[in-house]
Tab-separated table of C-alpha atoms in Angstrom:
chain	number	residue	atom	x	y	z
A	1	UNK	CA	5.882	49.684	-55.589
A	2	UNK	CA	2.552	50.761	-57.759
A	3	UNK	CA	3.065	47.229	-59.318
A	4	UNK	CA	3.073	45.488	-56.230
A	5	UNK	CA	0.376	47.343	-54.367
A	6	UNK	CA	-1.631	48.347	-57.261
A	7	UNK	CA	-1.538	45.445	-59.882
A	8	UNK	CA	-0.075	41.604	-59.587
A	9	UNK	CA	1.350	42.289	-55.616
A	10	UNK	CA	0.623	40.744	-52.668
A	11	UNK	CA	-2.022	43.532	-51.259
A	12	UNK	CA	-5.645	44.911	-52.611
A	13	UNK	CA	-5.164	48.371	-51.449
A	14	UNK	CA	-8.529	49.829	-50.659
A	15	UNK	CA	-9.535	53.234	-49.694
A	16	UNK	CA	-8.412	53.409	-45.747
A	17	UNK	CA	-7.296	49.868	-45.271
A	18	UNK	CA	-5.288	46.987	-47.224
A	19	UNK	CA	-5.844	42.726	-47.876
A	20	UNK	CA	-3.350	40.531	-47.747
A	21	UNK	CA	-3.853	38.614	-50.721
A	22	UNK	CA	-2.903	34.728	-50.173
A	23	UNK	CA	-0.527	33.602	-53.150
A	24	UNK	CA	1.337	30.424	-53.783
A	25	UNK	CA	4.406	32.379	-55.021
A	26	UNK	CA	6.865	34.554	-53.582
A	27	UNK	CA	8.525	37.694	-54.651
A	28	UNK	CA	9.855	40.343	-53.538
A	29	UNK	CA	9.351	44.591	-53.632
A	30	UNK	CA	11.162	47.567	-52.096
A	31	UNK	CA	11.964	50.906	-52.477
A	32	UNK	CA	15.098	52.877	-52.764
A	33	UNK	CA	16.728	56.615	-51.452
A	34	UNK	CA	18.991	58.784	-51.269
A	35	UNK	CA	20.476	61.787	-49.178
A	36	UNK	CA	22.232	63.436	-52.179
A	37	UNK	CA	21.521	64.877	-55.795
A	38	UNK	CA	24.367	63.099	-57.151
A	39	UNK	CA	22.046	59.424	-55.909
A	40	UNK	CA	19.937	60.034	-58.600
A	41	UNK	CA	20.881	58.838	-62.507
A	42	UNK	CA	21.193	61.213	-65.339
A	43	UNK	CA	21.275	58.762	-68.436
A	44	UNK	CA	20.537	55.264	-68.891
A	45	UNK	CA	24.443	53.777	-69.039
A	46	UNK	CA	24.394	55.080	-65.270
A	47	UNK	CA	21.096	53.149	-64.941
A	48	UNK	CA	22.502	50.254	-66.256
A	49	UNK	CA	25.134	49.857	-64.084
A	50	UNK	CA	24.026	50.403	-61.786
A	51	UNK	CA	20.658	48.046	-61.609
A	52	UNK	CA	23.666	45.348	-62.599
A	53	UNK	CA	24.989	46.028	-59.556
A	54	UNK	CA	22.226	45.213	-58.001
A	55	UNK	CA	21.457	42.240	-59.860
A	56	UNK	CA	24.679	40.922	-58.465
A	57	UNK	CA	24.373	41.574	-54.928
A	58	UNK	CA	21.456	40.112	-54.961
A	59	UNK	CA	22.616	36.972	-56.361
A	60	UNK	CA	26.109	36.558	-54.240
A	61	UNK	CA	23.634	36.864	-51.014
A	62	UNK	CA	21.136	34.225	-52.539
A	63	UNK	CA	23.823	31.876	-55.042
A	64	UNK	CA	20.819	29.434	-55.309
A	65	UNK	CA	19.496	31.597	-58.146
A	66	UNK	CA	22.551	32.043	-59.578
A	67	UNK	CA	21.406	29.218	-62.320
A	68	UNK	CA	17.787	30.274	-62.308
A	69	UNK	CA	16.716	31.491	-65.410
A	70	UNK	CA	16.515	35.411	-65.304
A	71	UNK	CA	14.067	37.625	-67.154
A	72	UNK	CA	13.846	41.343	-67.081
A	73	UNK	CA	10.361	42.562	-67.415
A	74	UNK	CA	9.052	46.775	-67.395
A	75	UNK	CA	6.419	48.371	-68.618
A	76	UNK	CA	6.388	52.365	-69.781
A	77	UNK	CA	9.754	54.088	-68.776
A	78	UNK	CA	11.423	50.777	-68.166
A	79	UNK	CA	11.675	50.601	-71.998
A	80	UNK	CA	14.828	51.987	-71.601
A	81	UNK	CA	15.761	50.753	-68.221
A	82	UNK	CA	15.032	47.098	-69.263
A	83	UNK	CA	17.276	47.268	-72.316
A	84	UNK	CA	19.927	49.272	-70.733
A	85	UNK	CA	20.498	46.221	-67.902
A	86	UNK	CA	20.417	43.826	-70.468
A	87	UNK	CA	22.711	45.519	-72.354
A	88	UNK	CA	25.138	46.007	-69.457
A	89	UNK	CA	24.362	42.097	-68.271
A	90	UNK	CA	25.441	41.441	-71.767
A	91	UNK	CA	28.346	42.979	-71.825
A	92	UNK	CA	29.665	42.532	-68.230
A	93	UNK	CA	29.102	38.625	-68.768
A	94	UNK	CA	31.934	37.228	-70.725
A	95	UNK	CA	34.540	38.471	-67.964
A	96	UNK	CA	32.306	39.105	-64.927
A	97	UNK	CA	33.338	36.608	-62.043
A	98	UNK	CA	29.306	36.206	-61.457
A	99	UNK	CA	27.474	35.530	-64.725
A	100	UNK	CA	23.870	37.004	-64.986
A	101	UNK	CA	21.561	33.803	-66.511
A	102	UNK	CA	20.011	36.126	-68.783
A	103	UNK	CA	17.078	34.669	-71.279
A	104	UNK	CA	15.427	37.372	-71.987
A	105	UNK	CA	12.798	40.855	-71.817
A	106	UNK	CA	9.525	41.261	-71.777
A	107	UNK	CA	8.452	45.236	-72.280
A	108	UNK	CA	4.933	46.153	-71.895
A	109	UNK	CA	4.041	49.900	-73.878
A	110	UNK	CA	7.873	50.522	-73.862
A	111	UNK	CA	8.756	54.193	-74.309
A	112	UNK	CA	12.441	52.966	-76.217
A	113	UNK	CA	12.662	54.772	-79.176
A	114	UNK	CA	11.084	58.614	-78.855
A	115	UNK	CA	11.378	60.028	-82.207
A	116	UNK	CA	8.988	57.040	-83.134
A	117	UNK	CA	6.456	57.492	-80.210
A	118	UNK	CA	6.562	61.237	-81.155
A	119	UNK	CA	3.792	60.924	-83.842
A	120	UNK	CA	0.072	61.528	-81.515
A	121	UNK	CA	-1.675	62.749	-84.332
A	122	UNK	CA	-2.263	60.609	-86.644
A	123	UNK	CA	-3.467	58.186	-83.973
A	124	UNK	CA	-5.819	60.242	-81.790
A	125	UNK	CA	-7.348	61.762	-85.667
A	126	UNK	CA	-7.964	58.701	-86.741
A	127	UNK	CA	-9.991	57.585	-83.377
A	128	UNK	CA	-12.162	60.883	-83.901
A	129	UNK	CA	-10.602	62.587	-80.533
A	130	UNK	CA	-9.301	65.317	-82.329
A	131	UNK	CA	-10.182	67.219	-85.534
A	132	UNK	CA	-8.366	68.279	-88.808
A	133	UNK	CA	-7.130	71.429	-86.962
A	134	UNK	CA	-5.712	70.006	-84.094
A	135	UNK	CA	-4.049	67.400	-86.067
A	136	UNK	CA	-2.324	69.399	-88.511
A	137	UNK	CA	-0.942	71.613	-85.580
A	138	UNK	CA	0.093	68.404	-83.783
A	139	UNK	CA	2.059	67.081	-86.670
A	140	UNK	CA	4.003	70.397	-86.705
A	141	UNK	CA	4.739	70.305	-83.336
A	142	UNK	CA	5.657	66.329	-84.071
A	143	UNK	CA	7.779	67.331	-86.963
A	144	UNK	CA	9.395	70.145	-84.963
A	145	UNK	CA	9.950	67.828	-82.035
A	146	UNK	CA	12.112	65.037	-84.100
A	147	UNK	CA	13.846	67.576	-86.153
A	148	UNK	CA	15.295	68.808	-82.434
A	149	UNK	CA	16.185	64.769	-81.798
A	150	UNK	CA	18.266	64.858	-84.731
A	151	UNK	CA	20.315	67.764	-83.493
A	152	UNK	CA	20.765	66.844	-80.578
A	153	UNK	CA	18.637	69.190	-78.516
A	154	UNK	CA	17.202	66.587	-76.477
A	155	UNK	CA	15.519	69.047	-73.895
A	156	UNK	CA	13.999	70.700	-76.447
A	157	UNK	CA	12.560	68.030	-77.706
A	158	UNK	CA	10.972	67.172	-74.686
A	159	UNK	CA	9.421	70.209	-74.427
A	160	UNK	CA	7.843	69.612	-77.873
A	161	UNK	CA	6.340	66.020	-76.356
A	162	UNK	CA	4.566	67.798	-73.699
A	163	UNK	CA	2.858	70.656	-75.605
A	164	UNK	CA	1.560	67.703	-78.392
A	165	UNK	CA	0.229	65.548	-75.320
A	166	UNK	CA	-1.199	68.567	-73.625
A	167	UNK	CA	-2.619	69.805	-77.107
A	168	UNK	CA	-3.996	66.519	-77.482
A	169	UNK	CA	-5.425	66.467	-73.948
A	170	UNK	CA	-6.801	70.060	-73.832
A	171	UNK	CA	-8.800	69.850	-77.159
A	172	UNK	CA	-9.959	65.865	-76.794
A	173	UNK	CA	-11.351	66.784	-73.021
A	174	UNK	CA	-9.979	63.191	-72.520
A	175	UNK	CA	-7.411	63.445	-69.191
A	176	UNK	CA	-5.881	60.045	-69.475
A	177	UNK	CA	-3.865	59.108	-72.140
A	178	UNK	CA	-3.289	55.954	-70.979
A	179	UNK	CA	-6.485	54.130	-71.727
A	180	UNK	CA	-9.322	55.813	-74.275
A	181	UNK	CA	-11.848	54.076	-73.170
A	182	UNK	CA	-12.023	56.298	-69.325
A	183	UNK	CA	-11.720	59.942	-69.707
A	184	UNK	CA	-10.015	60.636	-66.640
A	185	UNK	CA	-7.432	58.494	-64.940
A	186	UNK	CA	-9.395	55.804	-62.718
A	187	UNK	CA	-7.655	55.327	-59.189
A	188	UNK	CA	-6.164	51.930	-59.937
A	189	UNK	CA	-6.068	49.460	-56.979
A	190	UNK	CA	-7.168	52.002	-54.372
A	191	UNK	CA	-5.191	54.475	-52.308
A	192	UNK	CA	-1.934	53.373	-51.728
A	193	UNK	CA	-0.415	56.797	-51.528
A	194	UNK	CA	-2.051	57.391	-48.150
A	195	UNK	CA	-1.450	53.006	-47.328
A	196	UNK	CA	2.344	53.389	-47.654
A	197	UNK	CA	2.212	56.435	-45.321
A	198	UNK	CA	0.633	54.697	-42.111
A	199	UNK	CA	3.127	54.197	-39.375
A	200	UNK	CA	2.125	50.687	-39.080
A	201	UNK	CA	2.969	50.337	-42.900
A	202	UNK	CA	6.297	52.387	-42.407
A	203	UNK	CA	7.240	50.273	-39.678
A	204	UNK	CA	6.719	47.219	-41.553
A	205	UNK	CA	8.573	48.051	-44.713
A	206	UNK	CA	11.626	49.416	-42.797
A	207	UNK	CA	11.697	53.073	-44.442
A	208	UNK	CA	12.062	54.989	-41.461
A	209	UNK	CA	11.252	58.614	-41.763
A	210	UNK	CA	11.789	58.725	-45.011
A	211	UNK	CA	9.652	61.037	-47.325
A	212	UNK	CA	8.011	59.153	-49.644
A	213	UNK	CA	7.906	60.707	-52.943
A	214	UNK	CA	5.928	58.946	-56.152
A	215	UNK	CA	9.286	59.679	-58.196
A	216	UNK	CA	8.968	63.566	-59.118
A	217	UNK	CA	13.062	63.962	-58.376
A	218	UNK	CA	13.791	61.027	-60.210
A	219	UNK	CA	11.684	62.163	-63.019
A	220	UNK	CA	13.421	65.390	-63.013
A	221	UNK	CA	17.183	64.496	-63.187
A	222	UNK	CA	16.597	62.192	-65.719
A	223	UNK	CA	14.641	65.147	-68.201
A	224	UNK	CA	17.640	65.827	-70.169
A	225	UNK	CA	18.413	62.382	-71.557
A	226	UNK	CA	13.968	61.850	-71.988
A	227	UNK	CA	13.926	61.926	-75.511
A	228	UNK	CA	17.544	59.864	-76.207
A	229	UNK	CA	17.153	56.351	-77.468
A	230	UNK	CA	17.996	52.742	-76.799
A	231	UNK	CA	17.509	51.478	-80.381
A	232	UNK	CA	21.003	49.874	-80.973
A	233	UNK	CA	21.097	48.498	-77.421
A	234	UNK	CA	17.604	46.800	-78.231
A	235	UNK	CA	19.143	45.351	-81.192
A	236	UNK	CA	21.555	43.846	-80.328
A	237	UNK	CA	19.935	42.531	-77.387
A	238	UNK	CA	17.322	41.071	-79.963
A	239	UNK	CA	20.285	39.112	-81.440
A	240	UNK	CA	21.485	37.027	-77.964
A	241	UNK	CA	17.573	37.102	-76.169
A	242	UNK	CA	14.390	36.261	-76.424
A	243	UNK	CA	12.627	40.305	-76.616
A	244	UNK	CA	9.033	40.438	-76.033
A	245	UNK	CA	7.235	44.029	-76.179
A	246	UNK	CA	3.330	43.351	-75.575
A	247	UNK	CA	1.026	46.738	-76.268
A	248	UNK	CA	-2.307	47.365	-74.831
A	249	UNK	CA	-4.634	48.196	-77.383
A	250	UNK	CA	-5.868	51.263	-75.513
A	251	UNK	CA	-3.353	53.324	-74.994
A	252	UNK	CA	-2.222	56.371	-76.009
A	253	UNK	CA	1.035	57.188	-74.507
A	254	UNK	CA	2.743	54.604	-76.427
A	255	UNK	CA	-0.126	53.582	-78.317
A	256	UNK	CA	0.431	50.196	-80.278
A	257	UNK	CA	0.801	51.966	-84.173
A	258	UNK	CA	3.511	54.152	-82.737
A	259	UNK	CA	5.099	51.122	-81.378
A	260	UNK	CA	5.213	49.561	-84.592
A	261	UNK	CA	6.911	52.257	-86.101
A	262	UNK	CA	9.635	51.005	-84.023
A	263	UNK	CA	9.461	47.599	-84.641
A	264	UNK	CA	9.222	47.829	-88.265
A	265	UNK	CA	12.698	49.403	-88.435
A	266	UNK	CA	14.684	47.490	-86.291
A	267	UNK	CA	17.773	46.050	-87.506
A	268	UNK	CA	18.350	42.601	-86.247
A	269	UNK	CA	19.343	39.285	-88.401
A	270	UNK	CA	15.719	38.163	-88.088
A	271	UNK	CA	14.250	41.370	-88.721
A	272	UNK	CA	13.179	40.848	-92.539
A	273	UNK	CA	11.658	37.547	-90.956
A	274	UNK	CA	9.547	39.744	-88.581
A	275	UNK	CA	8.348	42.218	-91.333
A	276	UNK	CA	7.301	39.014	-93.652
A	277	UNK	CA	5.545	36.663	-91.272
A	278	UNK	CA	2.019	37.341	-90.243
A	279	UNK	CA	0.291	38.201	-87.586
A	280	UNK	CA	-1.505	35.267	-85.835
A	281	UNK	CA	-4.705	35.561	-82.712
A	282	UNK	CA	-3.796	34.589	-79.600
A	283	UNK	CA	-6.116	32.874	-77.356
A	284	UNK	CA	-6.866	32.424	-73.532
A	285	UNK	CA	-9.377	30.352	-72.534
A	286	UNK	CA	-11.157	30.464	-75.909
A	287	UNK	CA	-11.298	34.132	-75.460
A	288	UNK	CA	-9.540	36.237	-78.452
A	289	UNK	CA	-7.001	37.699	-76.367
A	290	UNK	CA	-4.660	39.482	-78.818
A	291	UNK	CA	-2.002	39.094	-81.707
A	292	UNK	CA	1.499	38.256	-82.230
A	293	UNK	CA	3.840	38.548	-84.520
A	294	UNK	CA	7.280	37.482	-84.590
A	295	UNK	CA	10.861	37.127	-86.210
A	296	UNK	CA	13.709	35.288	-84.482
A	297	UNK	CA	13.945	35.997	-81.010
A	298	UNK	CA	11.547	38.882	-81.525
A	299	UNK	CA	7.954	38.547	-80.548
A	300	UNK	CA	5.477	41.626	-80.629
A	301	UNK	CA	1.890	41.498	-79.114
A	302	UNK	CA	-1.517	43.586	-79.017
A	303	UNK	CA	-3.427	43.128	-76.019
A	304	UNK	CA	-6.972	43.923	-76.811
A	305	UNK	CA	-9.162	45.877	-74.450
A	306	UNK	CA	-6.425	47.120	-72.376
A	307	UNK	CA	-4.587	50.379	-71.881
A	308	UNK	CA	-0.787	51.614	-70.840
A	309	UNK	CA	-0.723	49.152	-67.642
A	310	UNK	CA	-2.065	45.528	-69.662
A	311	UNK	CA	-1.650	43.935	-65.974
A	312	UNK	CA	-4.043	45.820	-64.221
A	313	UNK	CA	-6.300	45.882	-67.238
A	314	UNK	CA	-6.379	42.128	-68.762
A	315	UNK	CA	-4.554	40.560	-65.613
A	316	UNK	CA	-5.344	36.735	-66.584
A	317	UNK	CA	-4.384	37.506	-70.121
A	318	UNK	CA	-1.325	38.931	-68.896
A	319	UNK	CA	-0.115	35.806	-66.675
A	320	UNK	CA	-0.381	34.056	-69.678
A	321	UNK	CA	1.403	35.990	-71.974
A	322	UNK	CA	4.201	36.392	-69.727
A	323	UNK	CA	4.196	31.951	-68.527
A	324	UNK	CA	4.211	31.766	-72.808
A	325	UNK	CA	7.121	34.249	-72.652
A	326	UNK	CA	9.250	32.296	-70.180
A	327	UNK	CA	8.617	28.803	-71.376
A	328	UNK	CA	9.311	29.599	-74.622
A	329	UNK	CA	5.836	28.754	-75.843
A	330	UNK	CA	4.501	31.187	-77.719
A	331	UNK	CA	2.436	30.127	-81.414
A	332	UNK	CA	4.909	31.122	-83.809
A	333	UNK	CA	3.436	33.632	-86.596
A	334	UNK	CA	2.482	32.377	-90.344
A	335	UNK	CA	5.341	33.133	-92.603
């Protein structure tokens, strides 16, 4: 829903009112509920299942997209959740009755792998936001924080996370770590927290009297498996896909070096191809856009000059990249 109202939707929400933007596509954008604590996932095999399963309702009630090509596209979180359908899409495939076209994900600033996004300091030293200090106490808490990943204690873990972003946050006086370059959080796309809760808006997106929550719950039931990993899922997936993960240059949260932690480790056939080739500029209407690197069916990208949310930020440079994506015409790196 923050997608559709606040980025590449159908409405420019505004303080106190909201434009219908005219489009010449279609798509589609709801929300979901439920009236029980066991509605709401734990760990990402119960998210995968059960996104499949709404995958294929969705495509017995509409069987003329059954032989559409289908991509799976996230951004943040949904670096797990993207790789945990396809995962389940793969696997459900070779027997399911209803076969999922599946070509491939796109992940923009994709929070897959923890233990490799767990590493702040470095990052935020080198861009002068913190000093020596505060960096060697964040690396402790860092070091801390993976060593409780590798036993297990997940929740723990987590904890670590938050005091290193809050460390960083408290002693940078910067408030939004998902874009450097605005020290607080700007209200992207307007106020669509109050939009959503006019009747006339209720009425018209069926919801009832629903309370409308910006995902707290969901955030809460899923703390325990925060820190767990989808690395061999995203492998594999790598193997039988095309995998893009694009990066805004920007951002902190899952800021682009961090990223590459990930990617340089990944075990895939291709993957010595990846670390080999070179990285190549992407343009958009003349305009230096980015980079890109790739390796087989894996294709990495900065985004330059944007933060955690590259559609909002660079949203031209975005349709591109994702058009390149799903007709398979991205330039191929230097090997």
């Amino acid at each position: 829903m923050l997608g559709g109202l606040c980025s590449d939707g159908h409405f420019d929400v505004s303080i106190g009112r909201a434009v219908r933007q005219a489009c010449s596509a279609t798509w589609n954008l709801g929300f979901s509920f439920t009236n029980s604590t066991q509605g709401y996932a734990r760990e990402q095999v119960q998210v995968g299942a059960e996104l499949y399963s709404a995958i294929v309702q969705f495509l017995k009630v509409f069987p003329e997209l059954q032989t559409v090509p289908f991509f799976l596209t996230g951004e943040s979180y949904a670096g797990k959740y993207v790789p945990a359908l396809a995962y389940t899409i793969h696997h459900n495939n070779p027997t399911a009755e209803l076969k999922v076209n599946l070509k491939g994900i796109a992940v923009g600033n994709g929070f897959t792998d923890p233990i490799t996004i767990l590493a702040y300091s470095h990052f935020v030293y080198q861009l002068g936001l913190v000093d020596t200090n505060i960096y060697k106490y964040m690396k402790n808490v860092e070091e801390a924080g993976k060593m409780e990943i590798r036993l297990g204690n997940l929740y723990d873990a987590f904890l670590l996370l938050n005091v290193d972003l809050d460390t960083y946050i408290e002693n940078s006086h910067h408030q939004n770590p998902y874009n450097i370059l605005y020290e607080v959080e700007p209200q992207v796309g307007g106020d669509f927290y109050n939009f959503v809760e006019l009747p006339e808006v209720r009425l018209a997106i069926h919801v009832g009297d629903q309370e409308f929550s910006s995902g707290s719950d969901v955030y809460e039931y899923m703390v325990d498996d925060f820190m767990n990993t989808v690395r061999p899922w995203l492998e594999e997936i790598i193997e039988n896909y095309r995998v893009l993960y694009y990066s805004g240059q920007m951002d902190v949260m899952v800021a682009y070096p961090l990223s590459v932690g990930l990617y340089n480790t990944l075990e895939f056939g291709a993957a010595q191809e990846y670390r080999n080739s070179k990285r190549v500029p992407w343009y958009v209407d003349g305009r230096l856009a980015g980079y890109l690197k790739s390796g087989g069916n894996f294709t990495e990208v900065l985004v330059r000059n944007a933060g955690h949310m590259v559609p909002t930020d660079q949203p031209v440079w975005a349709l591109d990249l994702i058009t390149r994506f799903t007709r398979d015409n991205l330039p191929p790196s230097r090997k």
